[in-house]
């Protein structure tokens, strides 16, 4: 039976009890509107923990002023049913006052250096500060030993890893593989903004990532691979914000380095922005 906790104060005694019982807590933070991608995170958390906690909180501080905070899809009943059906033990629905007791604008901020200036961070100023801040607070409330994040938000995953190391959080961060629709489109809550035509076109993002990987493994230069990827995306009717190859560990320029790389794409169709990535071993 999944239990629901609607405040940090309500969750606290339960966390203490789990700790006394020596149970490992696995944590899946979300913003709700859950799909199969999120459900896969629960299964991975279960492999690493005795109890699985999921949070649902649409975090205002990670949305820019012109972004979709107000219209971000909120589906609390379906989320709770899906979590219960996929092995979640506890649903944490913190109140805004739990996370921002002084108001969002007056919150202590966790700001991870360097990484947030690149790619998504350059296009969405302040986004990763909002993510790092809310995740640090949620970690304090849930006190997990393990937390699972989807690889789809690759830069977010790196930001969280760096935060955890730098702040000394005793938490293992586990990356979960991207779950895709039949046409390769990475699952995302934002996919529901797409009409049928846009959804079909968006399949070109994953196809382009696969071609980027093949071209790199054939030894084509990074600059050519990136330029071809942009051309492919535009030919498919998408507007790329970026289509790049970076070092997998810190998103730096890969140069001639032999280490693991990652291809990352952000592209727009209509008013919807989609992101995806693919790791490229060497
Ligand atoms: O990936 C998300 O859904 C959010 O960025 C997260 C990690 C739950 C923080 O609000």
Short mmCIF file of C-alpha atoms and ligand atoms in Angstrom, two decimals:
data_model
loop_
_atom_site.label_atom_id
_atom_site.label_comp_id
_atom_site.label_asym_id
_atom_site.label_seq_id
_atom_site.Cartn_x
_atom_site.Cartn_y
_atom_site.Cartn_z
CA UNK A 1 0.00 0.00 0.00
CA UNK A 2 1.43 3.36 -1.01
CA UNK A 3 1.23 6.05 1.63
CA UNK A 4 0.96 9.75 0.84
CA UNK A 5 2.66 12.52 2.83
CA UNK A 6 1.54 16.07 2.20
CA UNK A 7 4.19 17.96 4.14
CA UNK A 8 7.76 17.63 5.28
CA UNK A 9 6.55 17.53 8.91
CA UNK A 10 4.34 14.56 8.09
CA UNK A 11 7.10 12.70 6.25
CA UNK A 12 9.76 13.25 8.93
CA UNK A 13 8.68 10.60 11.52
CA UNK A 14 8.39 8.03 8.75
CA UNK A 15 11.93 8.76 7.54
CA UNK A 16 13.21 8.44 11.11
CA UNK A 17 11.43 5.12 11.47
CA UNK A 18 12.87 3.75 8.22
CA UNK A 19 16.31 4.82 9.36
CA UNK A 20 15.87 3.10 12.74
CA UNK A 21 14.85 -0.07 10.92
CA UNK A 22 18.01 0.18 8.82
CA UNK A 23 16.04 0.46 5.59
CA UNK A 24 17.69 2.04 2.55
CA UNK A 25 15.63 4.85 1.07
CA UNK A 26 15.51 5.21 -2.72
CA UNK A 27 14.20 8.50 -4.06
CA UNK A 28 12.66 9.55 -7.38
CA UNK A 29 12.03 13.31 -7.53
CA UNK A 30 9.51 14.37 -10.19
CA UNK A 31 7.32 17.23 -11.28
CA UNK A 32 4.38 14.89 -11.84
CA UNK A 33 2.47 14.19 -15.05
CA UNK A 34 4.12 10.82 -14.89
CA UNK A 35 4.68 8.54 -17.88
CA UNK A 36 6.45 5.24 -18.55
CA UNK A 37 9.83 6.98 -18.30
CA UNK A 38 9.13 7.96 -14.69
CA UNK A 39 7.75 4.52 -13.88
CA UNK A 40 11.04 3.00 -15.07
CA UNK A 41 12.87 5.17 -12.50
CA UNK A 42 10.84 3.55 -9.71
CA UNK A 43 11.91 0.07 -10.81
CA UNK A 44 15.56 1.17 -10.81
CA UNK A 45 15.19 2.76 -7.35
CA UNK A 46 13.71 -0.51 -6.13
CA UNK A 47 16.86 -2.38 -7.24
CA UNK A 48 18.95 -0.17 -4.96
CA UNK A 49 16.70 0.39 -1.96
CA UNK A 50 14.25 -1.14 0.50
CA UNK A 51 11.71 1.66 0.33
CA UNK A 52 10.95 3.82 -2.69
CA UNK A 53 9.80 7.41 -2.23
CA UNK A 54 8.63 9.57 -5.14
CA UNK A 55 8.00 13.28 -4.83
CA UNK A 56 5.71 15.35 -7.02
CA UNK A 57 6.38 19.08 -6.92
CA UNK A 58 6.19 21.50 -9.83
CA UNK A 59 9.11 23.66 -8.84
CA UNK A 60 8.55 27.32 -9.69
CA UNK A 61 12.21 28.34 -9.41
CA UNK A 62 13.36 26.23 -12.37
CA UNK A 63 10.97 27.88 -14.83
CA UNK A 64 11.92 31.09 -16.61
CA UNK A 65 9.46 34.02 -16.71
CA UNK A 66 8.32 33.09 -20.23
CA UNK A 67 8.23 29.35 -19.70
CA UNK A 68 5.35 26.95 -19.11
CA UNK A 69 5.08 26.90 -15.27
CA UNK A 70 1.40 27.92 -15.28
CA UNK A 71 0.39 25.50 -18.00
CA UNK A 72 2.74 22.66 -16.98
CA UNK A 73 0.44 19.60 -16.95
CA UNK A 74 -0.77 18.70 -13.45
CA UNK A 75 -2.42 15.27 -13.16
CA UNK A 76 -2.37 14.36 -9.44
CA UNK A 77 -4.88 11.48 -9.47
CA UNK A 78 -3.30 9.69 -12.44
CA UNK A 79 0.16 10.27 -10.94
CA UNK A 80 -0.80 8.67 -7.62
CA UNK A 81 -2.43 5.70 -9.35
CA UNK A 82 0.58 5.17 -11.63
CA UNK A 83 3.04 5.38 -8.74
CA UNK A 84 1.04 2.91 -6.64
CA UNK A 85 0.83 0.53 -9.60
CA UNK A 86 4.58 0.69 -10.19
CA UNK A 87 5.82 -0.16 -6.73
CA UNK A 88 6.14 3.21 -5.05
CA UNK A 89 5.93 2.94 -1.24
CA UNK A 90 5.52 6.60 -0.38
CA UNK A 91 4.36 9.62 -2.33
CA UNK A 92 5.69 12.93 -1.04
CA UNK A 93 3.64 15.96 -2.02
CA UNK A 94 5.41 18.81 -0.27
CA UNK A 95 3.69 22.14 0.12
CA UNK A 96 5.26 25.23 -1.46
CA UNK A 97 5.90 26.48 2.09
CA UNK A 98 7.94 23.35 2.84
CA UNK A 99 10.36 24.11 0.04
CA UNK A 100 10.19 27.89 0.06
CA UNK A 101 9.23 29.00 3.60
CA UNK A 102 10.54 32.52 2.86
CA UNK A 103 9.05 32.57 -0.64
CA UNK A 104 10.72 31.43 -3.84
CA UNK A 105 12.45 34.76 -4.44
CA UNK A 106 14.00 34.78 -0.96
CA UNK A 107 15.21 31.20 -0.88
CA UNK A 108 18.74 30.10 -0.15
CA UNK A 109 20.07 29.14 -3.59
CA UNK A 110 22.26 26.25 -4.56
CA UNK A 111 24.24 27.33 -7.57
CA UNK A 112 26.52 24.79 -9.20
CA UNK A 113 29.29 26.56 -11.12
CA UNK A 114 30.30 26.14 -14.79
CA UNK A 115 27.95 23.43 -16.07
CA UNK A 116 24.83 25.63 -15.90
CA UNK A 117 26.41 28.19 -18.25
CA UNK A 118 26.33 25.73 -21.17
CA UNK A 119 23.63 24.42 -23.52
CA UNK A 120 20.29 24.28 -21.61
CA UNK A 121 21.63 26.66 -18.99
CA UNK A 122 22.63 29.25 -21.60
CA UNK A 123 19.15 29.11 -23.11
CA UNK A 124 17.32 28.86 -19.77
CA UNK A 125 19.19 31.21 -17.38
CA UNK A 126 18.70 30.24 -13.74
CA UNK A 127 17.09 26.90 -14.59
CA UNK A 128 19.78 24.72 -13.05
CA UNK A 129 20.03 26.88 -9.92
CA UNK A 130 16.32 26.20 -9.45
CA UNK A 131 16.82 22.47 -10.00
CA UNK A 132 19.86 22.19 -7.70
CA UNK A 133 18.11 24.24 -5.00
CA UNK A 134 14.93 22.19 -4.93
CA UNK A 135 16.74 18.86 -5.17
CA UNK A 136 19.06 19.79 -2.28
CA UNK A 137 16.01 20.67 -0.16
CA UNK A 138 14.17 17.49 -1.15
CA UNK A 139 17.26 15.44 -0.29
CA UNK A 140 17.24 16.97 3.19
CA UNK A 141 13.59 16.06 3.67
CA UNK A 142 13.64 12.54 2.23
CA UNK A 143 17.19 11.63 3.32
CA UNK A 144 17.68 8.96 0.68
CA UNK A 145 20.74 6.76 0.25
CA UNK A 146 20.05 6.54 -3.50
CA UNK A 147 18.31 8.90 -5.92
CA UNK A 148 17.42 8.13 -9.53
CA UNK A 149 17.42 10.68 -12.35
CA UNK A 150 16.60 10.11 -16.01
CA UNK A 151 19.44 10.34 -18.50
CA UNK A 152 17.11 12.30 -20.77
CA UNK A 153 17.93 15.43 -18.78
CA UNK A 154 21.62 14.74 -19.19
CA UNK A 155 22.89 18.14 -18.10
CA UNK A 156 20.62 18.04 -15.04
CA UNK A 157 22.12 14.68 -14.13
CA UNK A 158 25.65 16.13 -14.28
CA UNK A 159 24.61 19.18 -12.26
CA UNK A 160 23.13 16.95 -9.56
CA UNK A 161 26.19 14.68 -9.49
CA UNK A 162 28.45 17.68 -9.09
CA UNK A 163 26.23 19.20 -6.38
CA UNK A 164 26.16 15.94 -4.42
CA UNK A 165 29.95 15.61 -4.56
CA UNK A 166 30.61 19.24 -3.72
CA UNK A 167 28.10 19.47 -0.86
CA UNK A 168 29.03 16.03 0.47
CA UNK A 169 25.53 14.57 0.28
CA UNK A 170 25.89 10.88 1.22
CA UNK A 171 23.66 9.89 -1.71
CA UNK A 172 24.41 7.67 -4.71
CA UNK A 173 23.03 9.15 -7.93
CA UNK A 174 21.83 6.54 -10.40
CA UNK A 175 21.16 7.41 -14.06
CA UNK A 176 18.16 5.74 -15.71
CA UNK A 177 18.17 4.96 -19.46
CA UNK A 178 15.91 7.02 -21.71
CA UNK A 179 12.52 5.45 -22.44
CA UNK A 180 11.28 6.12 -25.99
CA UNK A 181 8.06 6.10 -27.99
CA UNK A 182 7.85 3.72 -30.97
CA UNK A 183 9.27 6.38 -33.33
CA UNK A 184 12.25 7.03 -31.05
CA UNK A 185 10.87 10.21 -29.43
CA UNK A 186 12.16 10.37 -25.85
CA UNK A 187 9.30 10.27 -23.36
CA UNK A 188 8.61 13.63 -21.77
CA UNK A 189 5.70 15.34 -20.10
CA UNK A 190 6.03 18.04 -22.74
CA UNK A 191 5.27 15.54 -25.55
CA UNK A 192 1.58 16.00 -24.87
CA UNK A 193 1.82 19.55 -26.21
CA UNK A 194 2.54 17.98 -29.64
CA UNK A 195 -0.09 17.42 -32.31
CA UNK A 196 0.10 14.28 -34.47
CA UNK A 197 2.24 15.91 -37.17
CA UNK A 198 4.67 17.41 -34.66
CA UNK A 199 4.95 14.11 -32.82
CA UNK A 200 5.83 12.32 -36.06
CA UNK A 201 8.42 14.97 -36.99
CA UNK A 202 9.94 14.82 -33.51
CA UNK A 203 11.06 11.24 -34.24
CA UNK A 204 13.80 12.86 -36.33
CA UNK A 205 15.60 13.89 -33.12
CA UNK A 206 16.52 10.36 -32.14
CA UNK A 207 17.22 9.39 -35.77
CA UNK A 208 19.65 12.32 -35.97
CA UNK A 209 21.36 11.29 -32.73
CA UNK A 210 21.87 7.79 -34.12
CA UNK A 211 23.38 9.21 -37.30
CA UNK A 212 25.64 11.51 -35.25
CA UNK A 213 26.92 8.52 -33.34
CA UNK A 214 27.52 6.46 -36.49
CA UNK A 215 29.35 9.36 -38.16
CA UNK A 216 31.60 9.92 -35.14
CA UNK A 217 32.41 6.25 -34.87
CA UNK A 218 33.35 6.33 -38.59
CA UNK A 219 35.82 9.06 -37.67
CA UNK A 220 34.06 12.10 -39.13
CA UNK A 221 35.14 15.40 -37.55
CA UNK A 222 32.90 16.78 -34.79
CA UNK A 223 32.24 20.03 -36.67
CA UNK A 224 30.94 18.13 -39.72
CA UNK A 225 28.79 15.85 -37.59
CA UNK A 226 27.24 18.85 -35.82
CA UNK A 227 26.60 20.78 -39.03
CA UNK A 228 25.02 17.74 -40.72
CA UNK A 229 22.81 17.16 -37.67
CA UNK A 230 21.44 20.71 -37.82
CA UNK A 231 20.73 20.29 -41.53
CA UNK A 232 18.91 17.01 -40.90
CA UNK A 233 16.78 18.47 -38.15
CA UNK A 234 15.79 21.44 -40.25
CA UNK A 235 15.01 19.17 -43.22
CA UNK A 236 12.65 17.27 -40.90
CA UNK A 237 10.81 20.50 -40.09
CA UNK A 238 12.37 21.06 -36.64
CA UNK A 239 14.15 24.19 -35.40
CA UNK A 240 17.35 23.15 -33.60
CA UNK A 241 18.59 25.22 -30.65
CA UNK A 242 21.70 23.06 -30.62
CA UNK A 243 22.95 19.76 -31.99
CA UNK A 244 26.38 19.14 -30.50
CA UNK A 245 28.93 16.58 -29.42
CA UNK A 246 30.51 17.10 -26.00
CA UNK A 247 32.64 15.25 -23.48
CA UNK A 248 30.30 13.00 -21.49
CA UNK A 249 31.73 13.87 -18.08
CA UNK A 250 31.61 17.68 -18.14
CA UNK A 251 30.07 18.73 -21.49
CA UNK A 252 33.36 20.34 -22.52
CA UNK A 253 34.57 20.57 -26.11
CA UNK A 254 35.62 17.01 -27.01
CA UNK A 255 38.48 18.13 -29.29
CA UNK A 256 40.40 15.07 -30.36
CA UNK A 257 39.89 13.39 -26.97
CA UNK A 258 39.28 9.66 -26.95
CA UNK A 259 37.06 9.57 -23.85
CA UNK A 260 33.31 8.99 -23.77
CA UNK A 261 31.22 11.57 -25.59
CA UNK A 262 27.59 12.52 -25.68
CA UNK A 263 25.55 13.90 -28.56
CA UNK A 264 22.88 16.36 -27.38
CA UNK A 265 20.02 17.97 -29.25
CA UNK A 266 17.46 20.61 -28.31
CA UNK A 267 14.94 21.37 -31.02
CA UNK A 268 11.66 23.19 -31.27
CA UNK A 269 8.48 22.27 -33.08
CA UNK A 270 5.71 24.82 -32.81
CA UNK A 271 5.97 26.24 -29.30
CA UNK A 272 7.33 23.02 -27.78
CA UNK A 273 10.99 22.50 -27.00
CA UNK A 274 12.31 18.95 -26.89
CA UNK A 275 15.68 17.66 -25.69
CA UNK A 276 17.38 14.32 -26.15
CA UNK A 277 20.87 12.82 -26.07
CA UNK A 278 22.88 9.72 -26.81
CA UNK A 279 26.09 8.50 -25.19
CA UNK A 280 28.88 7.57 -27.56
CA UNK A 281 31.43 5.15 -26.19
CA UNK A 282 34.81 5.04 -27.88
O1 LIG B 1 13.60 16.35 -13.73
C1 LIG B 1 12.66 16.89 -13.10
O2 LIG B 1 11.50 16.48 -13.18
C2 LIG B 1 12.94 18.07 -12.20
O3 LIG B 1 13.91 18.89 -12.75
C3 LIG B 1 13.30 17.68 -10.77
C4 LIG B 1 14.60 16.89 -10.71
C5 LIG B 1 12.17 16.86 -10.15
C6 LIG B 1 13.50 18.93 -9.91
O4 LIG B 1 12.36 19.70 -9.85
#
